[in-house]
Amino acid sequence: MRGKFITIEGTEGVGKTTNMAYVQQHLQAAGINVLLTREPGGTRIGEKIRELLLDARNNDLLEDTELLMMFAARAQHLQQVIEPALKGGQWVLCDRFTDATYAYQGGGRGIDTDRIAMLETWVQGALRPDLILLLDIPVKTGLTRASERSAPDRFEQEQQSFFERVREAYLNRANNDPQHYRIIDAAQALDVVQNQIARALQDILAL
Ligand code: Z5A
Protein backbone atom coordinates (compact mmCIF):
# COMPACT_ATOMS: atom_id res chain seq x y z
CA MET A 1 0.00 0.00 0.00
CA ARG A 2 1.18 3.52 -0.82
CA GLY A 3 2.65 5.46 2.14
CA LYS A 4 1.25 8.70 3.53
CA PHE A 5 2.86 12.07 3.00
CA ILE A 6 2.95 14.41 6.02
CA THR A 7 4.50 17.87 6.04
CA ILE A 8 5.36 20.26 8.89
CA GLU A 9 5.06 23.97 8.24
CA GLY A 10 5.23 27.30 10.03
CA THR A 11 7.10 30.59 10.32
CA GLU A 12 10.60 30.99 11.79
CA GLY A 13 11.52 29.25 15.04
CA VAL A 14 8.10 27.67 15.37
CA GLY A 15 9.59 24.30 16.42
CA LYS A 16 9.41 22.25 13.21
CA THR A 17 12.82 20.65 13.61
CA THR A 18 12.19 19.95 17.30
CA ASN A 19 8.86 18.25 16.54
CA MET A 20 9.97 16.23 13.49
CA ALA A 21 11.60 13.76 15.89
CA TYR A 22 8.45 13.58 18.00
CA VAL A 23 6.27 12.78 14.95
CA GLN A 24 8.76 10.13 13.87
CA GLN A 25 8.71 8.46 17.32
CA HIS A 26 4.92 8.62 17.46
CA LEU A 27 4.56 6.97 14.05
CA GLN A 28 7.23 4.37 14.77
CA ALA A 29 5.41 3.46 18.00
CA ALA A 30 2.38 2.75 15.80
CA GLY A 31 4.52 0.41 13.68
CA ILE A 32 5.00 2.83 10.78
CA ASN A 33 8.26 3.10 8.88
CA VAL A 34 8.82 6.82 8.23
CA LEU A 35 11.40 8.67 6.15
CA LEU A 36 12.43 12.13 7.40
CA THR A 37 13.43 14.76 4.87
CA ARG A 38 13.33 18.51 4.30
CA GLU A 39 12.86 21.30 1.76
CA PRO A 40 14.59 22.98 0.22
CA GLY A 41 16.97 20.00 0.21
CA GLY A 42 16.61 16.29 0.75
CA THR A 43 18.86 15.30 -2.20
CA ARG A 44 22.48 16.04 -3.11
CA ILE A 45 21.43 18.60 -5.72
CA GLY A 46 18.63 19.98 -3.52
CA GLU A 47 21.03 20.60 -0.63
CA LYS A 48 23.29 22.58 -2.99
CA ILE A 49 20.30 24.67 -4.08
CA ARG A 50 19.43 25.15 -0.38
CA GLU A 51 22.91 26.54 0.31
CA LEU A 52 22.44 29.14 -2.44
CA LEU A 53 18.96 30.05 -1.20
CA LEU A 54 19.93 30.48 2.46
CA ASP A 55 23.31 32.16 2.01
CA ALA A 56 22.85 35.65 3.47
CA ARG A 57 25.44 37.00 0.97
CA ASN A 58 23.09 36.24 -1.95
CA ASN A 59 21.06 39.39 -1.43
CA ASP A 60 20.85 39.96 -5.21
CA LEU A 61 18.82 36.76 -5.77
CA LEU A 62 15.72 37.72 -7.75
CA GLU A 63 12.25 36.72 -6.54
CA ASP A 64 11.48 34.70 -9.67
CA THR A 65 14.85 32.94 -9.40
CA GLU A 66 14.10 32.10 -5.76
CA LEU A 67 10.70 30.67 -6.73
CA LEU A 68 12.14 28.57 -9.56
CA MET A 69 14.96 27.29 -7.35
CA MET A 70 12.41 26.10 -4.77
CA PHE A 71 10.62 24.10 -7.46
CA ALA A 72 13.87 22.90 -9.06
CA ALA A 73 14.94 21.43 -5.71
CA ARG A 74 11.42 20.01 -5.28
CA ALA A 75 11.44 18.27 -8.67
CA GLN A 76 14.70 16.53 -7.75
CA HIS A 77 13.37 15.65 -4.29
CA LEU A 78 10.09 14.23 -5.55
CA GLN A 79 11.63 12.06 -8.24
CA GLN A 80 14.63 10.80 -6.28
CA VAL A 81 13.25 10.49 -2.74
CA ILE A 82 9.58 11.21 -2.01
CA GLU A 83 7.80 9.31 -4.81
CA PRO A 84 9.94 6.15 -4.57
CA ALA A 85 9.41 6.03 -0.78
CA LEU A 86 5.63 6.52 -1.00
CA LYS A 87 5.36 3.95 -3.79
CA GLY A 88 7.34 1.50 -1.67
CA GLY A 89 4.82 1.89 1.18
CA GLN A 90 7.03 4.08 3.36
CA TRP A 91 5.54 7.17 5.02
CA VAL A 92 7.34 10.45 4.36
CA LEU A 93 7.64 13.29 6.87
CA CYS A 94 8.92 16.48 5.27
CA ASP A 95 10.09 19.65 7.03
CA ARG A 96 8.38 22.21 4.74
CA PHE A 97 6.97 21.64 1.25
CA THR A 98 4.87 23.61 -1.26
CA ASP A 99 2.80 25.37 1.42
CA ALA A 100 6.04 27.16 2.29
CA THR A 101 6.23 28.41 -1.30
CA TYR A 102 2.67 29.76 -1.13
CA ALA A 103 3.47 31.36 2.25
CA TYR A 104 6.99 32.77 1.63
CA GLN A 105 7.11 33.45 -2.12
CA GLY A 106 3.34 34.10 -2.38
CA GLY A 107 2.47 35.81 0.93
CA GLY A 108 5.91 37.13 1.84
CA ARG A 109 7.25 38.21 -1.57
CA GLY A 110 3.87 38.88 -3.19
CA ILE A 111 4.27 36.54 -6.19
CA ASP A 112 0.93 35.75 -7.83
CA THR A 113 -0.41 32.46 -6.48
CA ASP A 114 -1.57 31.42 -9.97
CA ARG A 115 2.08 31.25 -11.04
CA ILE A 116 2.92 29.13 -7.99
CA ALA A 117 -0.07 26.86 -8.71
CA MET A 118 1.13 26.41 -12.30
CA LEU A 119 4.58 25.28 -11.13
CA GLU A 120 2.98 23.07 -8.47
CA THR A 121 0.98 21.22 -11.14
CA TRP A 122 3.99 20.97 -13.46
CA VAL A 123 6.37 19.59 -10.83
CA GLN A 124 4.00 17.58 -8.64
CA GLY A 125 1.18 16.48 -10.92
CA ALA A 126 -1.61 15.44 -8.56
CA LEU A 127 0.65 14.79 -5.56
CA ARG A 128 -0.32 16.78 -2.43
CA PRO A 129 0.40 16.08 1.25
CA ASP A 130 -2.12 13.86 3.04
CA LEU A 131 -1.69 15.92 6.21
CA ILE A 132 -0.12 19.32 6.87
CA LEU A 133 0.79 20.14 10.47
CA LEU A 134 0.87 23.93 10.63
CA LEU A 135 2.72 25.03 13.76
CA ASP A 136 1.46 28.51 14.46
CA ILE A 137 3.07 31.08 16.71
CA PRO A 138 3.11 34.90 16.99
CA VAL A 139 5.88 36.04 14.65
CA LYS A 140 7.80 37.90 17.35
CA THR A 141 8.00 34.82 19.60
CA GLY A 142 9.31 32.68 16.73
CA LEU A 143 11.91 35.24 15.68
CA THR A 144 13.17 35.47 19.26
CA ARG A 145 13.46 31.68 19.48
CA ALA A 146 15.27 31.48 16.11
CA SER A 147 17.66 34.34 16.91
CA GLU A 148 18.79 32.63 20.12
CA ARG A 149 19.81 29.59 18.09
CA SER A 150 21.97 30.66 15.11
CA ALA A 151 23.12 33.53 12.87
CA PRO A 152 20.32 34.77 10.57
CA ASP A 153 20.15 33.22 7.09
CA ARG A 154 18.92 35.10 3.98
CA PHE A 155 15.24 34.68 4.92
CA GLU A 156 15.72 35.45 8.61
CA GLN A 157 17.08 38.88 7.63
CA GLU A 158 13.60 39.91 6.46
CA GLN A 159 11.49 42.41 8.42
CA GLN A 160 8.79 41.31 10.86
CA SER A 161 6.11 42.51 8.38
CA PHE A 162 7.37 39.91 5.86
CA PHE A 163 6.83 37.11 8.38
CA GLU A 164 3.40 38.50 9.32
CA ARG A 165 2.39 38.10 5.65
CA VAL A 166 3.88 34.59 5.61
CA ARG A 167 1.90 33.64 8.72
CA GLU A 168 -1.31 35.08 7.30
CA ALA A 169 -0.87 33.14 4.05
CA TYR A 170 -0.33 29.89 5.99
CA LEU A 171 -3.39 30.47 8.15
CA ASN A 172 -5.56 31.33 5.13
CA ARG A 173 -4.59 28.11 3.41
CA ALA A 174 -5.21 26.06 6.56
CA ASN A 175 -8.58 27.66 7.29
CA ASN A 176 -9.70 27.06 3.69
CA ASP A 177 -8.92 23.33 3.80
CA PRO A 178 -9.53 21.94 7.31
CA GLN A 179 -9.62 18.39 5.94
CA HIS A 180 -5.88 18.42 5.19
CA TYR A 181 -4.49 20.94 7.69
CA ARG A 182 -4.20 20.82 11.47
CA ILE A 183 -3.29 24.11 13.13
CA ILE A 184 -1.12 23.52 16.21
CA ASP A 185 -0.72 26.27 18.81
CA ALA A 186 3.09 26.16 18.96
CA ALA A 187 3.46 28.97 21.50
CA GLN A 188 2.62 26.51 24.29
CA ALA A 189 5.12 24.45 26.30
CA LEU A 190 6.62 21.60 24.27
CA ASP A 191 4.58 18.83 25.98
CA VAL A 192 1.34 20.71 25.23
CA VAL A 193 2.42 21.21 21.59
CA GLN A 194 3.20 17.51 21.29
CA ASN A 195 -0.18 16.48 22.76
CA GLN A 196 -1.84 18.55 20.03
CA ILE A 197 0.36 16.87 17.41
CA ALA A 198 -0.53 13.41 18.73
CA ARG A 199 -4.24 14.27 18.42
CA ALA A 200 -3.69 15.59 14.89
CA LEU A 201 -2.06 12.30 13.89
CA GLN A 202 -4.96 10.18 15.19
CA ASP A 203 -7.11 10.59 12.08
CA ILE A 204 -4.39 9.70 9.60
CA LEU A 205 -3.36 6.69 11.70
CA ALA A 206 -6.95 5.47 11.63
CA LEU A 207 -7.21 5.53 7.81
N1 Z5A B 1 11.44 28.36 2.15
C1 Z5A B 1 10.75 29.12 1.22
O1 Z5A B 1 10.86 30.35 1.22
N2 Z5A B 1 9.97 28.50 0.28
C2 Z5A B 1 9.84 27.15 0.22
O2 Z5A B 1 9.15 26.62 -0.65
C3 Z5A B 1 10.55 26.37 1.20
C4 Z5A B 1 11.33 27.01 2.15
C5 Z5A B 1 10.43 24.88 1.17
C6 Z5A B 1 14.63 27.33 5.25
O3 Z5A B 1 13.70 26.65 5.98
C7 Z5A B 1 14.00 28.55 4.63
O4 Z5A B 1 13.46 28.24 3.35
C8 Z5A B 1 12.83 29.06 5.43
C9 Z5A B 1 11.70 29.28 4.43
C10 Z5A B 1 12.32 29.04 3.12
N3 Z5A B 1 13.11 30.31 5.97
N4 Z5A B 1 13.95 30.57 6.77
N5 Z5A B 1 14.77 30.87 7.46
P1 Z5A B 1 14.04 25.92 7.36
O5 Z5A B 1 12.82 25.18 7.70
O6 Z5A B 1 15.28 25.14 7.28
O7 Z5A B 1 14.40 27.10 8.35
P2 Z5A B 1 13.57 27.75 9.46
O8 Z5A B 1 12.16 28.03 9.19
O9 Z5A B 1 14.41 28.91 9.78
O10 Z5A B 1 13.48 26.67 10.56
P3 Z5A B 1 14.07 26.84 11.91
O11 Z5A B 1 14.56 28.21 12.23
O12 Z5A B 1 15.05 25.74 11.97
O13 Z5A B 1 12.88 26.72 12.88
P4 Z5A B 1 12.14 25.48 13.39
O14 Z5A B 1 12.72 24.21 12.87
O15 Z5A B 1 10.72 25.69 13.17
O16 Z5A B 1 12.37 25.58 14.94
P5 Z5A B 1 13.30 24.68 15.91
O17 Z5A B 1 14.75 24.75 15.50
O18 Z5A B 1 12.70 23.36 16.16
O19 Z5A B 1 13.08 25.54 17.24
C11 Z5A B 1 13.61 26.85 17.37
C12 Z5A B 1 14.05 27.07 18.85
O20 Z5A B 1 12.87 27.08 19.66
C13 Z5A B 1 14.92 25.94 19.39
O21 Z5A B 1 15.88 26.50 20.23
C14 Z5A B 1 13.95 25.07 20.18
O22 Z5A B 1 14.57 24.38 21.24
C15 Z5A B 1 12.95 26.09 20.68
N6 Z5A B 1 11.59 25.56 20.86
C16 Z5A B 1 10.93 24.71 20.02
N7 Z5A B 1 9.68 24.45 20.51
C17 Z5A B 1 9.57 25.16 21.66
C18 Z5A B 1 8.51 25.32 22.62
N8 Z5A B 1 7.31 24.72 22.47
N9 Z5A B 1 8.73 26.14 23.67
C19 Z5A B 1 9.92 26.79 23.80
N10 Z5A B 1 10.97 26.68 22.95
C20 Z5A B 1 10.79 25.88 21.88
mmCIF file of C-alpha atoms and ligand atoms in Angstrom:
data_model
loop_
_atom_site.group_PDB
_atom_site.id
_atom_site.type_symbol
_atom_site.label_atom_id
_atom_site.label_comp_id
_atom_site.label_asym_id
_atom_site.label_seq_id
_atom_site.Cartn_x
_atom_site.Cartn_y
_atom_site.Cartn_z
ATOM 1 C CA MET A 1 0.000 0.000 0.000
ATOM 2 C CA ARG A 2 1.180 3.519 -0.818
ATOM 3 C CA GLY A 3 2.652 5.457 2.144
ATOM 4 C CA LYS A 4 1.247 8.699 3.529
ATOM 5 C CA PHE A 5 2.861 12.073 2.998
ATOM 6 C CA ILE A 6 2.950 14.410 6.024
ATOM 7 C CA THR A 7 4.505 17.874 6.040
ATOM 8 C CA ILE A 8 5.356 20.256 8.890
ATOM 9 C CA GLU A 9 5.059 23.973 8.242
ATOM 10 C CA GLY A 10 5.231 27.301 10.031
ATOM 11 C CA THR A 11 7.098 30.585 10.321
ATOM 12 C CA GLU A 12 10.599 30.992 11.787
ATOM 13 C CA GLY A 13 11.518 29.254 15.040
ATOM 14 C CA VAL A 14 8.104 27.668 15.375
ATOM 15 C CA GLY A 15 9.591 24.305 16.421
ATOM 16 C CA LYS A 16 9.409 22.253 13.209
ATOM 17 C CA THR A 17 12.825 20.651 13.612
ATOM 18 C CA THR A 18 12.185 19.954 17.304
ATOM 19 C CA ASN A 19 8.856 18.253 16.545
ATOM 20 C CA MET A 20 9.967 16.226 13.488
ATOM 21 C CA ALA A 21 11.605 13.757 15.886
ATOM 22 C CA TYR A 22 8.448 13.584 17.995
ATOM 23 C CA VAL A 23 6.271 12.782 14.954
ATOM 24 C CA GLN A 24 8.762 10.127 13.871
ATOM 25 C CA GLN A 25 8.708 8.463 17.322
ATOM 26 C CA HIS A 26 4.924 8.624 17.456
ATOM 27 C CA LEU A 27 4.558 6.968 14.047
ATOM 28 C CA GLN A 28 7.225 4.368 14.770
ATOM 29 C CA ALA A 29 5.413 3.457 18.000
ATOM 30 C CA ALA A 30 2.375 2.754 15.799
ATOM 31 C CA GLY A 31 4.523 0.411 13.676
ATOM 32 C CA ILE A 32 4.995 2.828 10.782
ATOM 33 C CA ASN A 33 8.260 3.097 8.882
ATOM 34 C CA VAL A 34 8.819 6.816 8.232
ATOM 35 C CA LEU A 35 11.400 8.675 6.149
ATOM 36 C CA LEU A 36 12.432 12.133 7.397
ATOM 37 C CA THR A 37 13.427 14.761 4.865
ATOM 38 C CA ARG A 38 13.330 18.515 4.304
ATOM 39 C CA GLU A 39 12.862 21.295 1.759
ATOM 40 C CA PRO A 40 14.589 22.975 0.225
ATOM 41 C CA GLY A 41 16.967 20.000 0.212
ATOM 42 C CA GLY A 42 16.614 16.290 0.752
ATOM 43 C CA THR A 43 18.860 15.300 -2.200
ATOM 44 C CA ARG A 44 22.477 16.040 -3.108
ATOM 45 C CA ILE A 45 21.427 18.604 -5.722
ATOM 46 C CA GLY A 46 18.634 19.975 -3.518
ATOM 47 C CA GLU A 47 21.025 20.603 -0.631
ATOM 48 C CA LYS A 48 23.285 22.580 -2.990
ATOM 49 C CA ILE A 49 20.303 24.672 -4.082
ATOM 50 C CA ARG A 50 19.427 25.150 -0.385
ATOM 51 C CA GLU A 51 22.907 26.537 0.312
ATOM 52 C CA LEU A 52 22.444 29.135 -2.442
ATOM 53 C CA LEU A 53 18.959 30.048 -1.200
ATOM 54 C CA LEU A 54 19.925 30.481 2.464
ATOM 55 C CA ASP A 55 23.310 32.156 2.009
ATOM 56 C CA ALA A 56 22.854 35.652 3.472
ATOM 57 C CA ARG A 57 25.438 37.003 0.970
ATOM 58 C CA ASN A 58 23.086 36.244 -1.950
ATOM 59 C CA ASN A 59 21.060 39.386 -1.425
ATOM 60 C CA ASP A 60 20.852 39.960 -5.208
ATOM 61 C CA LEU A 61 18.817 36.763 -5.772
ATOM 62 C CA LEU A 62 15.717 37.716 -7.747
ATOM 63 C CA GLU A 63 12.249 36.721 -6.535
ATOM 64 C CA ASP A 64 11.483 34.696 -9.673
ATOM 65 C CA THR A 65 14.849 32.940 -9.403
ATOM 66 C CA GLU A 66 14.098 32.103 -5.765
ATOM 67 C CA LEU A 67 10.705 30.671 -6.729
ATOM 68 C CA LEU A 68 12.136 28.574 -9.564
ATOM 69 C CA MET A 69 14.962 27.286 -7.350
ATOM 70 C CA MET A 70 12.414 26.098 -4.771
ATOM 71 C CA PHE A 71 10.622 24.102 -7.460
ATOM 72 C CA ALA A 72 13.869 22.903 -9.060
ATOM 73 C CA ALA A 73 14.939 21.430 -5.711
ATOM 74 C CA ARG A 74 11.416 20.006 -5.282
ATOM 75 C CA ALA A 75 11.437 18.274 -8.671
ATOM 76 C CA GLN A 76 14.696 16.529 -7.754
ATOM 77 C CA HIS A 77 13.368 15.647 -4.292
ATOM 78 C CA LEU A 78 10.088 14.235 -5.553
ATOM 79 C CA GLN A 79 11.626 12.060 -8.239
ATOM 80 C CA GLN A 80 14.627 10.800 -6.284
ATOM 81 C CA VAL A 81 13.253 10.490 -2.742
ATOM 82 C CA ILE A 82 9.584 11.208 -2.012
ATOM 83 C CA GLU A 83 7.800 9.314 -4.807
ATOM 84 C CA PRO A 84 9.939 6.151 -4.570
ATOM 85 C CA ALA A 85 9.412 6.033 -0.784
ATOM 86 C CA LEU A 86 5.632 6.515 -1.003
ATOM 87 C CA LYS A 87 5.363 3.947 -3.791
ATOM 88 C CA GLY A 88 7.336 1.497 -1.667
ATOM 89 C CA GLY A 89 4.820 1.885 1.177
ATOM 90 C CA GLN A 90 7.026 4.080 3.358
ATOM 91 C CA TRP A 91 5.538 7.168 5.019
ATOM 92 C CA VAL A 92 7.345 10.450 4.359
ATOM 93 C CA LEU A 93 7.636 13.291 6.868
ATOM 94 C CA CYS A 94 8.919 16.478 5.266
ATOM 95 C CA ASP A 95 10.091 19.653 7.027
ATOM 96 C CA ARG A 96 8.377 22.206 4.739
ATOM 97 C CA PHE A 97 6.966 21.638 1.247
ATOM 98 C CA THR A 98 4.868 23.611 -1.257
ATOM 99 C CA ASP A 99 2.803 25.370 1.419
ATOM 100 C CA ALA A 100 6.040 27.165 2.295
ATOM 101 C CA THR A 101 6.225 28.410 -1.298
ATOM 102 C CA TYR A 102 2.670 29.759 -1.126
ATOM 103 C CA ALA A 103 3.474 31.360 2.249
ATOM 104 C CA TYR A 104 6.988 32.771 1.633
ATOM 105 C CA GLN A 105 7.107 33.447 -2.118
ATOM 106 C CA GLY A 106 3.338 34.099 -2.378
ATOM 107 C CA GLY A 107 2.469 35.806 0.933
ATOM 108 C CA GLY A 108 5.915 37.131 1.842
ATOM 109 C CA ARG A 109 7.247 38.210 -1.575
ATOM 110 C CA GLY A 110 3.867 38.880 -3.188
ATOM 111 C CA ILE A 111 4.267 36.537 -6.185
ATOM 112 C CA ASP A 112 0.929 35.750 -7.834
ATOM 113 C CA THR A 113 -0.406 32.458 -6.475
ATOM 114 C CA ASP A 114 -1.566 31.416 -9.967
ATOM 115 C CA ARG A 115 2.078 31.246 -11.039
ATOM 116 C CA ILE A 116 2.917 29.128 -7.992
ATOM 117 C CA ALA A 117 -0.069 26.863 -8.715
ATOM 118 C CA MET A 118 1.134 26.409 -12.305
ATOM 119 C CA LEU A 119 4.580 25.277 -11.127
ATOM 120 C CA GLU A 120 2.981 23.072 -8.474
ATOM 121 C CA THR A 121 0.982 21.216 -11.138
ATOM 122 C CA TRP A 122 3.985 20.967 -13.456
ATOM 123 C CA VAL A 123 6.371 19.595 -10.826
ATOM 124 C CA GLN A 124 4.001 17.575 -8.637
ATOM 125 C CA GLY A 125 1.177 16.482 -10.924
ATOM 126 C CA ALA A 126 -1.610 15.443 -8.557
ATOM 127 C CA LEU A 127 0.646 14.795 -5.560
ATOM 128 C CA ARG A 128 -0.322 16.778 -2.434
ATOM 129 C CA PRO A 129 0.401 16.078 1.249
ATOM 130 C CA ASP A 130 -2.121 13.861 3.043
ATOM 131 C CA LEU A 131 -1.685 15.918 6.212
ATOM 132 C CA ILE A 132 -0.117 19.320 6.871
ATOM 133 C CA LEU A 133 0.786 20.143 10.466
ATOM 134 C CA LEU A 134 0.866 23.935 10.632
ATOM 135 C CA LEU A 135 2.719 25.031 13.759
ATOM 136 C CA ASP A 136 1.465 28.513 14.458
ATOM 137 C CA ILE A 137 3.065 31.085 16.710
ATOM 138 C CA PRO A 138 3.110 34.895 16.992
ATOM 139 C CA VAL A 139 5.878 36.039 14.652
ATOM 140 C CA LYS A 140 7.801 37.895 17.351
ATOM 141 C CA THR A 141 8.000 34.820 19.604
ATOM 142 C CA GLY A 142 9.313 32.678 16.732
ATOM 143 C CA LEU A 143 11.908 35.236 15.679
ATOM 144 C CA THR A 144 13.170 35.465 19.265
ATOM 145 C CA ARG A 145 13.462 31.676 19.483
ATOM 146 C CA ALA A 146 15.266 31.480 16.108
ATOM 147 C CA SER A 147 17.662 34.341 16.912
ATOM 148 C CA GLU A 148 18.791 32.626 20.116
ATOM 149 C CA ARG A 149 19.805 29.586 18.089
ATOM 150 C CA SER A 150 21.970 30.658 15.113
ATOM 151 C CA ALA A 151 23.124 33.528 12.868
ATOM 152 C CA PRO A 152 20.324 34.773 10.570
ATOM 153 C CA ASP A 153 20.146 33.223 7.087
ATOM 154 C CA ARG A 154 18.919 35.101 3.977
ATOM 155 C CA PHE A 155 15.237 34.677 4.923
ATOM 156 C CA GLU A 156 15.723 35.453 8.605
ATOM 157 C CA GLN A 157 17.076 38.876 7.634
ATOM 158 C CA GLU A 158 13.600 39.907 6.456
ATOM 159 C CA GLN A 159 11.487 42.411 8.424
ATOM 160 C CA GLN A 160 8.793 41.313 10.863
ATOM 161 C CA SER A 161 6.112 42.511 8.376
ATOM 162 C CA PHE A 162 7.372 39.908 5.856
ATOM 163 C CA PHE A 163 6.833 37.106 8.384
ATOM 164 C CA GLU A 164 3.402 38.504 9.319
ATOM 165 C CA ARG A 165 2.389 38.098 5.652
ATOM 166 C CA VAL A 166 3.883 34.595 5.609
ATOM 167 C CA ARG A 167 1.895 33.642 8.719
ATOM 168 C CA GLU A 168 -1.306 35.076 7.302
ATOM 169 C CA ALA A 169 -0.869 33.135 4.049
ATOM 170 C CA TYR A 170 -0.330 29.889 5.985
ATOM 171 C CA LEU A 171 -3.395 30.475 8.151
ATOM 172 C CA ASN A 172 -5.564 31.326 5.129
ATOM 173 C CA ARG A 173 -4.588 28.107 3.412
ATOM 174 C CA ALA A 174 -5.211 26.058 6.557
ATOM 175 C CA ASN A 175 -8.581 27.664 7.290
ATOM 176 C CA ASN A 176 -9.704 27.056 3.695
ATOM 177 C CA ASP A 177 -8.916 23.332 3.800
ATOM 178 C CA PRO A 178 -9.531 21.937 7.306
ATOM 179 C CA GLN A 179 -9.616 18.388 5.939
ATOM 180 C CA HIS A 180 -5.876 18.415 5.188
ATOM 181 C CA TYR A 181 -4.490 20.936 7.695
ATOM 182 C CA ARG A 182 -4.199 20.818 11.471
ATOM 183 C CA ILE A 183 -3.289 24.107 13.133
ATOM 184 C CA ILE A 184 -1.121 23.517 16.209
ATOM 185 C CA ASP A 185 -0.719 26.268 18.812
ATOM 186 C CA ALA A 186 3.087 26.158 18.963
ATOM 187 C CA ALA A 187 3.458 28.972 21.500
ATOM 188 C CA GLN A 188 2.620 26.512 24.285
ATOM 189 C CA ALA A 189 5.116 24.450 26.304
ATOM 190 C CA LEU A 190 6.624 21.601 24.269
ATOM 191 C CA ASP A 191 4.585 18.830 25.979
ATOM 192 C CA VAL A 192 1.342 20.711 25.233
ATOM 193 C CA VAL A 193 2.422 21.213 21.592
ATOM 194 C CA GLN A 194 3.202 17.506 21.291
ATOM 195 C CA ASN A 195 -0.180 16.480 22.760
ATOM 196 C CA GLN A 196 -1.838 18.547 20.032
ATOM 197 C CA ILE A 197 0.364 16.872 17.407
ATOM 198 C CA ALA A 198 -0.534 13.406 18.727
ATOM 199 C CA ARG A 199 -4.244 14.273 18.416
ATOM 200 C CA ALA A 200 -3.690 15.592 14.892
ATOM 201 C CA LEU A 201 -2.065 12.298 13.891
ATOM 202 C CA GLN A 202 -4.960 10.184 15.189
ATOM 203 C CA ASP A 203 -7.111 10.590 12.078
ATOM 204 C CA ILE A 204 -4.387 9.703 9.599
ATOM 205 C CA LEU A 205 -3.360 6.691 11.699
ATOM 206 C CA ALA A 206 -6.951 5.471 11.635
ATOM 207 C CA LEU A 207 -7.212 5.526 7.814
HETATM 208 N N1 Z5A B 1 11.439 28.361 2.148
HETATM 209 C C1 Z5A B 1 10.751 29.123 1.223
HETATM 210 O O1 Z5A B 1 10.864 30.348 1.217
HETATM 211 N N2 Z5A B 1 9.967 28.496 0.284
HETATM 212 C C2 Z5A B 1 9.844 27.149 0.224
HETATM 213 O O2 Z5A B 1 9.145 26.623 -0.654
HETATM 214 C C3 Z5A B 1 10.549 26.366 1.203
HETATM 215 C C4 Z5A B 1 11.330 27.008 2.147
HETATM 216 C C5 Z5A B 1 10.426 24.876 1.166
HETATM 217 C C6 Z5A B 1 14.626 27.328 5.251
HETATM 218 O O3 Z5A B 1 13.703 26.648 5.982
HETATM 219 C C7 Z5A B 1 14.005 28.548 4.631
HETATM 220 O O4 Z5A B 1 13.462 28.239 3.347
HETATM 221 C C8 Z5A B 1 12.830 29.064 5.435
HETATM 222 C C9 Z5A B 1 11.698 29.282 4.430
HETATM 223 C C10 Z5A B 1 12.316 29.039 3.115
HETATM 224 N N3 Z5A B 1 13.108 30.314 5.965
HETATM 225 N N4 Z5A B 1 13.953 30.574 6.766
HETATM 226 N N5 Z5A B 1 14.766 30.871 7.456
HETATM 227 P P1 Z5A B 1 14.045 25.918 7.363
HETATM 228 O O5 Z5A B 1 12.825 25.177 7.699
HETATM 229 O O6 Z5A B 1 15.279 25.143 7.279
HETATM 230 O O7 Z5A B 1 14.399 27.098 8.351
HETATM 231 P P2 Z5A B 1 13.575 27.754 9.462
HETATM 232 O O8 Z5A B 1 12.162 28.033 9.194
HETATM 233 O O9 Z5A B 1 14.406 28.905 9.780
HETATM 234 O O10 Z5A B 1 13.477 26.668 10.564
HETATM 235 P P3 Z5A B 1 14.066 26.845 11.909
HETATM 236 O O11 Z5A B 1 14.556 28.209 12.228
HETATM 237 O O12 Z5A B 1 15.052 25.739 11.971
HETATM 238 O O13 Z5A B 1 12.881 26.718 12.875
HETATM 239 P P4 Z5A B 1 12.136 25.481 13.388
HETATM 240 O O14 Z5A B 1 12.722 24.207 12.875
HETATM 241 O O15 Z5A B 1 10.724 25.689 13.170
HETATM 242 O O16 Z5A B 1 12.367 25.583 14.943
HETATM 243 P P5 Z5A B 1 13.300 24.679 15.912
HETATM 244 O O17 Z5A B 1 14.748 24.745 15.498
HETATM 245 O O18 Z5A B 1 12.701 23.365 16.159
HETATM 246 O O19 Z5A B 1 13.078 25.544 17.242
HETATM 247 C C11 Z5A B 1 13.615 26.851 17.374
HETATM 248 C C12 Z5A B 1 14.046 27.066 18.849
HETATM 249 O O20 Z5A B 1 12.874 27.081 19.664
HETATM 250 C C13 Z5A B 1 14.923 25.939 19.392
HETATM 251 O O21 Z5A B 1 15.876 26.501 20.233
HETATM 252 C C14 Z5A B 1 13.946 25.066 20.175
HETATM 253 O O22 Z5A B 1 14.570 24.376 21.240
HETATM 254 C C15 Z5A B 1 12.954 26.089 20.677
HETATM 255 N N6 Z5A B 1 11.592 25.558 20.859
HETATM 256 C C16 Z5A B 1 10.925 24.712 20.025
HETATM 257 N N7 Z5A B 1 9.679 24.454 20.506
HETATM 258 C C17 Z5A B 1 9.568 25.159 21.657
HETATM 259 C C18 Z5A B 1 8.507 25.318 22.618
HETATM 260 N N8 Z5A B 1 7.315 24.717 22.473
HETATM 261 N N9 Z5A B 1 8.726 26.137 23.667
HETATM 262 C C19 Z5A B 1 9.924 26.785 23.802
HETATM 263 N N10 Z5A B 1 10.965 26.680 22.948
HETATM 264 C C20 Z5A B 1 10.788 25.876 21.882
#
